[in-house]
Short mmCIF file of C-alpha atoms and ligand atoms in Angstrom, two decimals:
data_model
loop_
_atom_site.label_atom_id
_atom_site.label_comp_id
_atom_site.label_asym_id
_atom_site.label_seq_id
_atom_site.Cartn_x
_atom_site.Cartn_y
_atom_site.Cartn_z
CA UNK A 1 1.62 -10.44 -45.76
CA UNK A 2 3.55 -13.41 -45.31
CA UNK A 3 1.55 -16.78 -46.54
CA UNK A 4 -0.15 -18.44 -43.59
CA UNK A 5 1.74 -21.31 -42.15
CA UNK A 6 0.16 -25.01 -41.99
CA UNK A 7 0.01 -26.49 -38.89
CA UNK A 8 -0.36 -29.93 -37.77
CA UNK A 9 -1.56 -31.13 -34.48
CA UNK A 10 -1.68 -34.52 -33.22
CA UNK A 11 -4.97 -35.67 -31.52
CA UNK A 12 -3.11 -37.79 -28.76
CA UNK A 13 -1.03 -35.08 -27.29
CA UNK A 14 -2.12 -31.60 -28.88
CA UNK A 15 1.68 -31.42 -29.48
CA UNK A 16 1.83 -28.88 -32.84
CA UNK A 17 4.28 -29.90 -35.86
CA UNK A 18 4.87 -27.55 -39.25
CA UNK A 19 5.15 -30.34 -41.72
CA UNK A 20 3.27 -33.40 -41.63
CA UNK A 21 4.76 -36.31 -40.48
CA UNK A 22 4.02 -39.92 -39.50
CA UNK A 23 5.00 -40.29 -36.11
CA UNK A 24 4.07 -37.36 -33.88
CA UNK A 25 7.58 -35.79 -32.35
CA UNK A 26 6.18 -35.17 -29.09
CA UNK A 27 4.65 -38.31 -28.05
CA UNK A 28 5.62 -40.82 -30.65
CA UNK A 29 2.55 -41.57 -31.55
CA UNK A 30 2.00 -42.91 -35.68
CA UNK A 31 -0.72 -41.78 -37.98
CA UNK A 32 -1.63 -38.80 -35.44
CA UNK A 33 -0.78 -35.73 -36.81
CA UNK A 34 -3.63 -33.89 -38.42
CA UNK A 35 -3.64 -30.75 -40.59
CA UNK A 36 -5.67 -27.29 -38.70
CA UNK A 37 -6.30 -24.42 -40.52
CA UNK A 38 -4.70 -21.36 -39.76
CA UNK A 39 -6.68 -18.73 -38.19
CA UNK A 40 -4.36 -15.85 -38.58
CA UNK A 41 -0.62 -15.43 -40.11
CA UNK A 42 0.93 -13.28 -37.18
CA UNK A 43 3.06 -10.25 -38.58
CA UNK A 44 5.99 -9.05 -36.23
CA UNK A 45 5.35 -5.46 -36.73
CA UNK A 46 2.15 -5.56 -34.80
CA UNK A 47 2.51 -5.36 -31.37
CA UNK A 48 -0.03 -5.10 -28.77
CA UNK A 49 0.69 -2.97 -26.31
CA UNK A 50 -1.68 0.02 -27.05
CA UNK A 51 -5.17 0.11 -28.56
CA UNK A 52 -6.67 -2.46 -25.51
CA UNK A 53 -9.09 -1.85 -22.62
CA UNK A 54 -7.74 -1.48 -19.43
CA UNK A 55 -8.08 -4.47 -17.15
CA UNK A 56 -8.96 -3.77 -13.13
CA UNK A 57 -6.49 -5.75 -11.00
CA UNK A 58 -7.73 -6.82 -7.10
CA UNK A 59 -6.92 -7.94 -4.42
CA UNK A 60 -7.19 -11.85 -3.36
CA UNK A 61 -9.08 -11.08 -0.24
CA UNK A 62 -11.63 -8.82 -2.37
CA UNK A 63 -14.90 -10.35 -1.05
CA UNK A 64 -16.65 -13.18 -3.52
CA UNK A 65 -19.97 -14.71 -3.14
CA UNK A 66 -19.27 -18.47 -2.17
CA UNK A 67 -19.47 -20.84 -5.47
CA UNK A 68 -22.99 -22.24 -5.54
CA UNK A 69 -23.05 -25.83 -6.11
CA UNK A 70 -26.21 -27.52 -7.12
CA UNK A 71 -26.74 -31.00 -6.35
CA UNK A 72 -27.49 -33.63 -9.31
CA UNK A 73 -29.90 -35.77 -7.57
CA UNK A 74 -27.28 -39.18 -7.64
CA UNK A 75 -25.32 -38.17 -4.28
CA UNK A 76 -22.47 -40.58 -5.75
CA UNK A 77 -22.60 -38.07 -8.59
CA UNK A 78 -22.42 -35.05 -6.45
CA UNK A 79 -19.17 -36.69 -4.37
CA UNK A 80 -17.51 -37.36 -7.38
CA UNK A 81 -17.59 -33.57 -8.55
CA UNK A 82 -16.62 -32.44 -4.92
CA UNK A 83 -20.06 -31.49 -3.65
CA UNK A 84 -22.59 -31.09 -6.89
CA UNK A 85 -22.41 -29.76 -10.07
CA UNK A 86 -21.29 -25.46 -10.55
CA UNK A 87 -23.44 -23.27 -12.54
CA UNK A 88 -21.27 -22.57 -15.33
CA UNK A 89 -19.20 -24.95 -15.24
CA UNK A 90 -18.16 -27.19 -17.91
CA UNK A 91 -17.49 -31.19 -17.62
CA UNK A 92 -15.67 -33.53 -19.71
CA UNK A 93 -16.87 -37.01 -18.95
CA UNK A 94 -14.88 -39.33 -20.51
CA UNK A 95 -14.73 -43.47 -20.54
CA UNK A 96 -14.85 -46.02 -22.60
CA UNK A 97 -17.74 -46.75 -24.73
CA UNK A 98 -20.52 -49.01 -23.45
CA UNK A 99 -19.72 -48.19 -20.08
CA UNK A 100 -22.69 -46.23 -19.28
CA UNK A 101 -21.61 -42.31 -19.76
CA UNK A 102 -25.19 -41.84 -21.61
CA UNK A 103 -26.85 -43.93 -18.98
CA UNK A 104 -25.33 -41.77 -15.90
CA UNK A 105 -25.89 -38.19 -17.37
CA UNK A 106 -29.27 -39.46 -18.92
CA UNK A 107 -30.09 -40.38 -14.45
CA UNK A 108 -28.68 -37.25 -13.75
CA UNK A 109 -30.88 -35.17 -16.13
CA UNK A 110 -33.83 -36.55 -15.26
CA UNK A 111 -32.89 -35.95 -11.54
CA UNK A 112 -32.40 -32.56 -12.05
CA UNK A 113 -35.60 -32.20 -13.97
CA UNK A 114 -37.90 -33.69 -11.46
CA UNK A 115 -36.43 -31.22 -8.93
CA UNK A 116 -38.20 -28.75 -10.87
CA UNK A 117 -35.11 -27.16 -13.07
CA UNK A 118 -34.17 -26.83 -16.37
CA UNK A 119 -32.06 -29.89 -18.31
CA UNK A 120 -31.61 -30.30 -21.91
CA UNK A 121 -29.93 -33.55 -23.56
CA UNK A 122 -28.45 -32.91 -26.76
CA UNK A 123 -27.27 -37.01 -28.65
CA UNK A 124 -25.35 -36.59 -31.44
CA UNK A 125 -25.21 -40.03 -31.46
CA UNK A 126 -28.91 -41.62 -30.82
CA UNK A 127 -31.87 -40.52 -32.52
CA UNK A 128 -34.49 -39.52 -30.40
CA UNK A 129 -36.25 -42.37 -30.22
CA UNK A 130 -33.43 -45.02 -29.00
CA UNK A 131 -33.02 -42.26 -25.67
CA UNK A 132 -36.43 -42.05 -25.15
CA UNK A 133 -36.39 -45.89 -25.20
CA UNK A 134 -33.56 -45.84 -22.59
CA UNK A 135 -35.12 -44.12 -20.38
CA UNK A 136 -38.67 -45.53 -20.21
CA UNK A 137 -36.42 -48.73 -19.20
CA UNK A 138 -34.92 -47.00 -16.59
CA UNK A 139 -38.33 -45.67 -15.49
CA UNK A 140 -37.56 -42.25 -16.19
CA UNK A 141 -40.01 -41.05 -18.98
CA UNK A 142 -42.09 -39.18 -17.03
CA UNK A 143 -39.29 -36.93 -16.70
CA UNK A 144 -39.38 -33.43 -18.02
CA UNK A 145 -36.49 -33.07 -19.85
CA UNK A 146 -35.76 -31.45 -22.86
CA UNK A 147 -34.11 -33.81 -25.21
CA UNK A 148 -33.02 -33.35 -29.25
CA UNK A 149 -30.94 -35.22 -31.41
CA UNK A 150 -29.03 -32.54 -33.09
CA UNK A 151 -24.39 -32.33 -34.49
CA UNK A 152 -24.65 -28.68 -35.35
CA UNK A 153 -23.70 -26.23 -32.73
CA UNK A 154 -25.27 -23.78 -34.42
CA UNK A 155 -28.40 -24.92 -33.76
CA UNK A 156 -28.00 -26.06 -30.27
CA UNK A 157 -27.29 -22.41 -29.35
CA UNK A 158 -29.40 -20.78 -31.72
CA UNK A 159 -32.21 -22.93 -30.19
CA UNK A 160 -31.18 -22.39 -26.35
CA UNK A 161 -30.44 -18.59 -26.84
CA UNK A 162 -34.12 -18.23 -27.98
CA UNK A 163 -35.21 -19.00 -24.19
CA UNK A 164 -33.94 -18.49 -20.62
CA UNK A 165 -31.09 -21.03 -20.31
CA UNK A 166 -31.69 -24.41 -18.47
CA UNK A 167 -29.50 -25.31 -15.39
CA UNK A 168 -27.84 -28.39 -17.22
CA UNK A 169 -26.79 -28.91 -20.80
CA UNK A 170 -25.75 -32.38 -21.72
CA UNK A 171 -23.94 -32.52 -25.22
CA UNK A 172 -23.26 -37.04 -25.88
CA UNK A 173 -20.64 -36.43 -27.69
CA UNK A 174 -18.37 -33.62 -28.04
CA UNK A 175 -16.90 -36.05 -31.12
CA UNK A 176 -20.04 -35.93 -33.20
CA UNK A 177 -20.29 -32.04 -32.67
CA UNK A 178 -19.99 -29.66 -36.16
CA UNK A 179 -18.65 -26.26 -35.99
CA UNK A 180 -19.81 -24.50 -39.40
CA UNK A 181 -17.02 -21.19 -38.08
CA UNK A 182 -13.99 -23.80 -39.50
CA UNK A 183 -13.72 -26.71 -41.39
CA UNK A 184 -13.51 -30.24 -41.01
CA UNK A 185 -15.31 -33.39 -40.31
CA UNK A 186 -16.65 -33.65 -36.72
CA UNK A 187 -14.10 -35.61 -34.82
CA UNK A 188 -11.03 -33.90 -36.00
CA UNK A 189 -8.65 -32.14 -33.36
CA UNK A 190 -9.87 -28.43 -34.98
CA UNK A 191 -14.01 -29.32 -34.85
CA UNK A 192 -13.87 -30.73 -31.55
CA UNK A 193 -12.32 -27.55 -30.10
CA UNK A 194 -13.75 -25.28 -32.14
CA UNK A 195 -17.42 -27.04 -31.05
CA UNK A 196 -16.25 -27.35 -27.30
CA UNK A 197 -14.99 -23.59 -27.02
CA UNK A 198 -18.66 -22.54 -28.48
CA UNK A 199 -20.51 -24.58 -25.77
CA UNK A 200 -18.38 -23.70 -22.97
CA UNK A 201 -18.88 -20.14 -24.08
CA UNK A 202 -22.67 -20.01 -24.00
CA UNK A 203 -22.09 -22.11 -20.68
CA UNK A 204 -20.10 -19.50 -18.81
CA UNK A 205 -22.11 -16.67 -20.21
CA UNK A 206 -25.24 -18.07 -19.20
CA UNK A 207 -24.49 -20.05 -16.12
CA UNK A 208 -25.07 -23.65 -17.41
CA UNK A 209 -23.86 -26.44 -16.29
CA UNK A 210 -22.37 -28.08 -18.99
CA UNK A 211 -21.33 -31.52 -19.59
CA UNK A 212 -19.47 -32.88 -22.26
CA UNK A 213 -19.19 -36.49 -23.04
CA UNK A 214 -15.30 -37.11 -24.78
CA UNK A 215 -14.45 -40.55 -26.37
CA UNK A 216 -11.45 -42.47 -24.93
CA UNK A 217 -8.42 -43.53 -26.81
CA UNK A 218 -7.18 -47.02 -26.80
CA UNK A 219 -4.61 -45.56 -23.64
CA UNK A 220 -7.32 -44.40 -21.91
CA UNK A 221 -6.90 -40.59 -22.59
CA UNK A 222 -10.07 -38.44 -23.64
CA UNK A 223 -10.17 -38.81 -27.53
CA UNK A 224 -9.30 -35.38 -29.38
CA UNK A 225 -6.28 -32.98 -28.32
CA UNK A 226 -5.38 -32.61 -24.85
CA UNK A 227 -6.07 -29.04 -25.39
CA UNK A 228 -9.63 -30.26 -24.62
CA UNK A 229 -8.77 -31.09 -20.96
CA UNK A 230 -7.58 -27.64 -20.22
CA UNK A 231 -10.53 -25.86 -21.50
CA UNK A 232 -13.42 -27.25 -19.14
CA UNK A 233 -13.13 -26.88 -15.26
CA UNK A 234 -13.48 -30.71 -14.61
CA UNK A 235 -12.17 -33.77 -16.25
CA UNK A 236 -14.05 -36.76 -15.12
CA UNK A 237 -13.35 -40.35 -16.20
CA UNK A 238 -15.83 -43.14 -16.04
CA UNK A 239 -14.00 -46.31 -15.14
CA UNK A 240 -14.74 -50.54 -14.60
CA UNK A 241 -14.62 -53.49 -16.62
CA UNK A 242 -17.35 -53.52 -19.18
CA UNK A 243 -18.24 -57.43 -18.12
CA UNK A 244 -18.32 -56.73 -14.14
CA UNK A 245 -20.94 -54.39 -12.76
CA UNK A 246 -19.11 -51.74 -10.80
CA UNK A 247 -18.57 -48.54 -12.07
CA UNK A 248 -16.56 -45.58 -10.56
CA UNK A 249 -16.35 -42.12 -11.34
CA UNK A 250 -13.37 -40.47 -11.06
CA UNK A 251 -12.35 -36.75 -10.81
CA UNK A 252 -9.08 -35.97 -12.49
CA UNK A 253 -9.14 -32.38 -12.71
CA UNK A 254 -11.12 -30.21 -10.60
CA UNK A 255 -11.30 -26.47 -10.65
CA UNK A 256 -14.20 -26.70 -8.14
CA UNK A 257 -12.60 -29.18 -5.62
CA UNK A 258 -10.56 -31.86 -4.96
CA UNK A 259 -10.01 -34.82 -6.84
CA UNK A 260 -9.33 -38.09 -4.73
CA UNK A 261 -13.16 -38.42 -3.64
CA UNK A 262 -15.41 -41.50 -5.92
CA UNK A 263 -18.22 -42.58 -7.00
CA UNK A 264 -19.53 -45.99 -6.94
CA UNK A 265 -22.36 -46.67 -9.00
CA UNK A 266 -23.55 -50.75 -10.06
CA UNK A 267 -24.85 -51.12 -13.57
CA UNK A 268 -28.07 -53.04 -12.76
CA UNK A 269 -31.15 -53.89 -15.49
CA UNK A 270 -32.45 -50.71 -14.65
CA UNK A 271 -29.55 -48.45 -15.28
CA UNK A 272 -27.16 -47.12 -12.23
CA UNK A 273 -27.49 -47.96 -8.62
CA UNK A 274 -25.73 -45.72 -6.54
CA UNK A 275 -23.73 -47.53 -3.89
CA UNK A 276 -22.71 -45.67 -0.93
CA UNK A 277 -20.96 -48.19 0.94
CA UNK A 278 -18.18 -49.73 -1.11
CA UNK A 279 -16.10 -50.83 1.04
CA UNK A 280 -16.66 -54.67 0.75
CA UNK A 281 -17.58 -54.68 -2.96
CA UNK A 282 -14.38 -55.26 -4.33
CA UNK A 283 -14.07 -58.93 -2.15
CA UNK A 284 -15.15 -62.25 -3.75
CA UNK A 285 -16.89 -64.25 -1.56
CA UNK A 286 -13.66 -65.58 -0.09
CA UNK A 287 -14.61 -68.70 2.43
CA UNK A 288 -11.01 -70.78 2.89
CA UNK A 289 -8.08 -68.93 2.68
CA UNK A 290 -6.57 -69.26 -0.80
CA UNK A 291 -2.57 -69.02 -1.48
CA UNK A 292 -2.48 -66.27 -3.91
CA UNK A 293 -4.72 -63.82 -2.23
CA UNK A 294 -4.44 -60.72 -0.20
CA UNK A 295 -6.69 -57.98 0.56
CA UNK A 296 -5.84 -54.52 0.70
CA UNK A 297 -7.97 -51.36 2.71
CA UNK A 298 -7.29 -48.95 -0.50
CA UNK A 299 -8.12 -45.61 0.42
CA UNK A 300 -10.42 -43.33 -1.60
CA UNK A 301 -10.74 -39.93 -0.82
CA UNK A 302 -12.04 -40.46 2.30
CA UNK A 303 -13.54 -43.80 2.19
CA UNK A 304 -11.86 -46.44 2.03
CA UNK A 305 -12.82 -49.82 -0.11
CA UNK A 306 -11.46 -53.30 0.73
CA UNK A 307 -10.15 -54.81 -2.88
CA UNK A 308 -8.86 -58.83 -3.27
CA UNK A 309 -5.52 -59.19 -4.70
CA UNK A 310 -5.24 -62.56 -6.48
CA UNK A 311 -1.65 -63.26 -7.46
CA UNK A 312 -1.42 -66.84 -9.90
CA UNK A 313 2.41 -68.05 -10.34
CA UNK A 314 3.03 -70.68 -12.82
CA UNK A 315 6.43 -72.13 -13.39
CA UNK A 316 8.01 -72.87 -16.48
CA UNK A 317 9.39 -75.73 -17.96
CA UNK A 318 11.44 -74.30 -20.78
CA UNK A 319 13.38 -71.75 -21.63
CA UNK A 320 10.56 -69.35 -23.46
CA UNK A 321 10.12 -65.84 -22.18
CA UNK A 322 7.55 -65.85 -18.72
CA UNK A 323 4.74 -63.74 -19.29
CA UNK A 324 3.63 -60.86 -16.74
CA UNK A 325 0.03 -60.15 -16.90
CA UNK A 326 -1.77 -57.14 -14.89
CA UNK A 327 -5.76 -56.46 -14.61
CA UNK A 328 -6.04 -53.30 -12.24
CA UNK A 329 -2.56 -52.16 -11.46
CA UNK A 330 0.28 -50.54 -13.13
CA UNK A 331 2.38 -53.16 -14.57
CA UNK A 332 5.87 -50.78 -14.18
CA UNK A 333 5.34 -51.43 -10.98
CA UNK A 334 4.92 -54.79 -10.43
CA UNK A 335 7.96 -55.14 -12.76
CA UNK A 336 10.02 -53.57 -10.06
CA UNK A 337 8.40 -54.90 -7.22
CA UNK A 338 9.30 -58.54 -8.91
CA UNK A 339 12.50 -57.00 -8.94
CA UNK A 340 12.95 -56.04 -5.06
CA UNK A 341 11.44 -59.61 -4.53
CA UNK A 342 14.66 -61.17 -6.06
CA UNK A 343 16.99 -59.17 -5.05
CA UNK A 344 15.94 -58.23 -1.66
CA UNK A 345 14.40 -61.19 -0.60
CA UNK A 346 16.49 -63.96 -2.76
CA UNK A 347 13.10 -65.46 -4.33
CA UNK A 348 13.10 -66.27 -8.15
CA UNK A 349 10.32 -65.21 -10.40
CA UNK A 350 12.26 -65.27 -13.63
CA UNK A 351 11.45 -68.34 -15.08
CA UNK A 352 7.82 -68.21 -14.00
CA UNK A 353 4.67 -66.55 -14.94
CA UNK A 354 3.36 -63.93 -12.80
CA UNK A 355 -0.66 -62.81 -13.40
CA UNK A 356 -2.01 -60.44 -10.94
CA UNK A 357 -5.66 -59.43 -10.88
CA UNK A 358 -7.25 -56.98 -8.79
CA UNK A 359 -10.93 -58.44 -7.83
CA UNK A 360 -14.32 -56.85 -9.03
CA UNK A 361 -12.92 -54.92 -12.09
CA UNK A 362 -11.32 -52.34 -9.53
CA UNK A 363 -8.39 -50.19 -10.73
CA UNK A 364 -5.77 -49.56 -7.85
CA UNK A 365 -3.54 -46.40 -7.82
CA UNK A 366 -3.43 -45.96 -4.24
CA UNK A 367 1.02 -46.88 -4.06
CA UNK A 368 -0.03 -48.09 -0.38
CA UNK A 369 -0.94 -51.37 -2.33
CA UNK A 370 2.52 -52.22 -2.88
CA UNK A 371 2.64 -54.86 0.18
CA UNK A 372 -0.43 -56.50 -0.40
CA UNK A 373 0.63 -56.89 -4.01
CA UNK A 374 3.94 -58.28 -2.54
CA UNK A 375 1.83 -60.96 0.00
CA UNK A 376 0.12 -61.85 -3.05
CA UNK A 377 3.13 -62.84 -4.75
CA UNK A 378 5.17 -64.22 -2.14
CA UNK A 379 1.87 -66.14 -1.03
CA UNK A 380 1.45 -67.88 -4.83
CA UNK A 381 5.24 -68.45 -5.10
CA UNK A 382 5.22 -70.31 -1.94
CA UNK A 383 1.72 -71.80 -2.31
CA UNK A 384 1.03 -70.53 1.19
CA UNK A 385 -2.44 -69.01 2.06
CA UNK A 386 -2.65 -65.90 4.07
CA UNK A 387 -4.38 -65.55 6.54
CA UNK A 388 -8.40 -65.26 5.88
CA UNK A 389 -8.77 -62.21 7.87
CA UNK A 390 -5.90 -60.41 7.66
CA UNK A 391 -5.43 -56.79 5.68
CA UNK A 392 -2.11 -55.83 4.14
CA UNK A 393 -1.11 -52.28 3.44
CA UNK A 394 2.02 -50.48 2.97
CA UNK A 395 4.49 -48.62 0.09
CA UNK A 396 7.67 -50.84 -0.70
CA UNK A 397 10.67 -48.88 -1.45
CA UNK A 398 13.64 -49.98 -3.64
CA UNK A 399 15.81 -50.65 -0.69
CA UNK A 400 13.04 -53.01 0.19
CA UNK A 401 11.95 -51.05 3.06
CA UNK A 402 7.68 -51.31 3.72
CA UNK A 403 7.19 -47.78 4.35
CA UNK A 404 4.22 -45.68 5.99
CA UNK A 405 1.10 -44.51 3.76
CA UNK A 406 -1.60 -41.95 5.16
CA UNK A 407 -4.74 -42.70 7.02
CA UNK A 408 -2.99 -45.85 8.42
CA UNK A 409 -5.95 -45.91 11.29
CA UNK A 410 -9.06 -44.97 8.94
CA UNK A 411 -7.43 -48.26 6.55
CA UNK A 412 -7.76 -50.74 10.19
CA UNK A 413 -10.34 -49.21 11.79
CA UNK A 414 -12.60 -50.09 8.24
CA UNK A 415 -11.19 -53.27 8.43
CA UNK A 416 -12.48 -54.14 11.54
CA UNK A 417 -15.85 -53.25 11.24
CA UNK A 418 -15.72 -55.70 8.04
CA UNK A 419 -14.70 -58.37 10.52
CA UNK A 420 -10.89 -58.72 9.89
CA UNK A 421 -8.74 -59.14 12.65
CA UNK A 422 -5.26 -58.77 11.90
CA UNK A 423 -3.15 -55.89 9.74
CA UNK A 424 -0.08 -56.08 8.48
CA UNK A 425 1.34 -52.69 7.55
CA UNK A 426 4.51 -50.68 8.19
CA UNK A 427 6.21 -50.44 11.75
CA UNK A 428 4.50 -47.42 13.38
CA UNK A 429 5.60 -45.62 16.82
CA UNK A 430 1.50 -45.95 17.64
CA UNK A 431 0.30 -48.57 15.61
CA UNK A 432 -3.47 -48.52 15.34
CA UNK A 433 -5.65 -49.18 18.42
CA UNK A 434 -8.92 -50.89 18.54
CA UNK A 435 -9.84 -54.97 18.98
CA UNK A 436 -7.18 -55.92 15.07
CA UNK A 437 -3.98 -57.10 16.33
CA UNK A 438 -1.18 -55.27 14.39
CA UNK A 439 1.64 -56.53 12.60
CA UNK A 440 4.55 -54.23 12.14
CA UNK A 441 6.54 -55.14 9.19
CA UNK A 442 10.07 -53.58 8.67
CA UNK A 443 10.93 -54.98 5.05
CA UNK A 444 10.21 -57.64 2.54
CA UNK A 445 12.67 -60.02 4.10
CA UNK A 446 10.35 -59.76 6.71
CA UNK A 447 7.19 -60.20 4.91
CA UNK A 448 8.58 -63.37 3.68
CA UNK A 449 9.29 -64.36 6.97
CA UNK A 450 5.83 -63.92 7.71
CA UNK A 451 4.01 -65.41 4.84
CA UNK A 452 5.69 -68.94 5.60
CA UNK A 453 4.60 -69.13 8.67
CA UNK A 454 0.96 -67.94 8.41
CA UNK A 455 -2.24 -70.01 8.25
P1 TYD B 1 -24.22 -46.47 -22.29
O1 TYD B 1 -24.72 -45.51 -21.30
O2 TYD B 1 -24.85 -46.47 -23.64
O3 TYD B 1 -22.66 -46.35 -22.46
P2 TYD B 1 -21.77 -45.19 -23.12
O4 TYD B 1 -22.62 -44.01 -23.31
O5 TYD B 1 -20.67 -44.98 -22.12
O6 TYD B 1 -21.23 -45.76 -24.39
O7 TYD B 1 -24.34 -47.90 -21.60
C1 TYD B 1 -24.40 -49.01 -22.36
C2 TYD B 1 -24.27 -50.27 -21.57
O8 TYD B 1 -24.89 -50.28 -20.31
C3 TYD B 1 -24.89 -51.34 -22.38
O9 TYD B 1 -23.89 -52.21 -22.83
C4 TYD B 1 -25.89 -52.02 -21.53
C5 TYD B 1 -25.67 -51.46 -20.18
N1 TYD B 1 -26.95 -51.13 -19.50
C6 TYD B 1 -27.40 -51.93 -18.48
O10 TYD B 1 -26.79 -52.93 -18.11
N2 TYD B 1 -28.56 -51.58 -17.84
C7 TYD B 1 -29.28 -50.49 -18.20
O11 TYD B 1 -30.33 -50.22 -17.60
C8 TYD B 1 -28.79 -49.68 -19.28
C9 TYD B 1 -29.53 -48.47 -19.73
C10 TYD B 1 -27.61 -50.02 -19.88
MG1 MG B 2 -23.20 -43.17 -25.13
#
């Protein structure tokens, strides 16, 4: 039998090497690779196409009960998951740490416990004690859950296969799990899926809800091999800036559902508030219109949320390289929208300093931000406010061009119930009706156009 091969995968991108290496080949990534053990040497002359049980193939309009979805308790919860949580279904919850994963599934438990079902919380990270002390500060000790501080998945499923299984398993964190089938220190690439694959096992066979808490790495990907994405049904990521309060919960895989709803929760001194109207949280208390500042209707799923863009431009005396500083957007593209700007539009950013800062800790990926982003600018450059009440929305192109972006009348309509009175957005054939007067724009030429002469 031929000698079994080593294998070495690297915990950033699962991406599997034969030799060990320093930088990972796939995604260039150092210090990453890490040695697995080989289950089996595969030998050519075996070949599997006899020996199996026959599989029944049907048809896609073969009749299916409808997925039963139970509700958490935290309706912010329940939207973020597409409508509640799916018996057997496992959950990857991932963020960065301190930013309240414990503190959310901890709520959630206890929700589902009071509502008369069964939830177990499994820390491999607190002792007993420190959960119990969360949750008598967030007022939820008279809940009856079943918690245990336990690493071994052994006995987390030699324990729970002793009685009927609850409705919710939470396991805080899939990175302090132990596997005693393979070896390895808990953490490594091999125990983390070889833990992960046991407890999604006993989830699906047993219809629990499962919900793994993952570790994020310093690029914001769920700690351990990507292999772990693939093997639960939804990827969720936490998300906010540890020193604001707002928190959102973000699908980003969904087997169950779709993926662009949120949820808004506020970290408050007794643990997460739900909020269910967003949509002017992401505003400072704006008063006088400040050059610099724009605010954008962002759209998510289907609510939308009104977020402050606050643009700073500082001009530089000598000849050292200008920094470009981003909080909340994706700095590739303000790069190139700085580069439309000049070329486009004739303005010069290249021997300035350009910070932008989206307002309230908010992340923006909606690309309908691109002309607020661009008043913003155009707005500090010229040390011009915009106008107090005005909304900006719209996708630049390269050419320039401000081009349309869905839900154009759900963005205004929001808007105006907020008090705002103007838009600027892309020319439409029917711009949006209602009391907000509408401002087609065409391109950035004309965007400048407009900026100079505002308030
Ligand atoms: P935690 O749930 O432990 O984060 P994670 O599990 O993601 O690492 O949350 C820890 C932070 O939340 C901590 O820094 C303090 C804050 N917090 C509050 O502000 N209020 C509260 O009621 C609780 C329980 C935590
Ligand atoms: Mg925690």
């Amino acid at each position: 039998m031929a000698k079994p091969k080593r294998r070495f995968i690297c915990t950033e991108c699962g991406g599997i090497s034969h030799r060990w290496q320093g930088q990972c080949p796939d995604c260039s990534e150092w210090n990453t690779l890490e040695e697995e053990v080989a289950e089996t040497a595969f030998s050519a002359k075996h070949h599997l196409a006899t020996g199996g049980r026959r599989i029944q193939f049907e048809a896609l309009d073969t009749p299916t009960t409808p997925l039963a979805r139970s509700t958490t308790g935290l309706a912010e919860f329940d939207r973020a998951l597409g409508g509640g949580i799916v018996p057997g279904s496992a959950i990857l919850m991932g963020g960065e740490p301190g930013i309240g994963k414990s503190t959310l599934l901890l709520q959630a438990a206890a929700a589902i416990a009071r509502s008369g079902k069964d939830a177990v919380y499994v820390s491999g990270e607190e002792a007993t004690g420190q959960v119990r002390l969360r949750a008598s500060r967030l007022g939820l000790a008279d809940a009856p859950i079943r918690l245990a501080s336990a690493t071994s998945v052994r006995d987390i499923l030699t324990t729970l296969g002793d009685g009927t299984p609850p409705a919710l398993l939470v396991v805080d964190s899939i990175q302090t799990m132990h596997s005693d089938m393979i070896e390895g220190a808990p953490g490594t690439v091999s125990q983390v899926r070889a833990s992960a694959f046991e407890l999604i096992r006993y989830a699906k066979e047993n219809g629990v809800a499962l919900v793994l808490v993952g570790h994020v790495t310093k690029d914001g990907s769920i700690a351990g091999p990507r292999v772990l994405e693939h093997m639960v049904d939804v990827v969720m990521s936490f998300e906010g800036e540890r020193s604001h309060q707002y928190r959102i919960l973000r699908a980003l895989k969904n087997r169950f559902g779709a993926v662009d709803e949120i949820g808004v929760f506020a970290m408050e001194g007794h643990g997460l508030a739900e909020v269910s109207n967003p949509s002017m949280l992401f505003l400072s208390g704006r008063e006088e219109p400040l050059a610099g500042s724009a605010v954008f209707p962002a759209l998510e799923g289907t609510r939308p949320v009104l977020v402050e863009i606050q643009a700073l431009i500082v001009r530089l005396q000598s000849g050292a390289t200008p920094r470009r500083a981003v909080v909340g957007w994706d700095s590739g593209r303000l790069a190139m929208l700085l580069a439309v700007l000049e070329s486009r539009c004739g303005l010069n950013f290249s021997s300035a300093e350009v910070y932008l800062n989206v307002a309230g800790g908010y992340r923006l990926s909606d690309p309908a931000a691109d002309l607020a982003v661009a008043a913003a600018l155009v707005s500090a450059l010229a040390d011009k406010p915009l106008p107090l009440r005005a909304i900006w929305f719209g996708e630049v192109s390269l050419s320039g061009e401000i081009r349309p972006v869905s839900h154009a009348n759900l963005r205004v309509k929001e808007a105006a119930k907020l008090g705002f009175d103007q838009a600027c957005g892309p020319l439409l054939d029917s711009p949006p009706a209602g009391k907000m007067r509408y401002g087609g724009i065409g391109g950035l030429p004309g965007l400048v156009d407009r900026v100079m002469v505002s308030a």
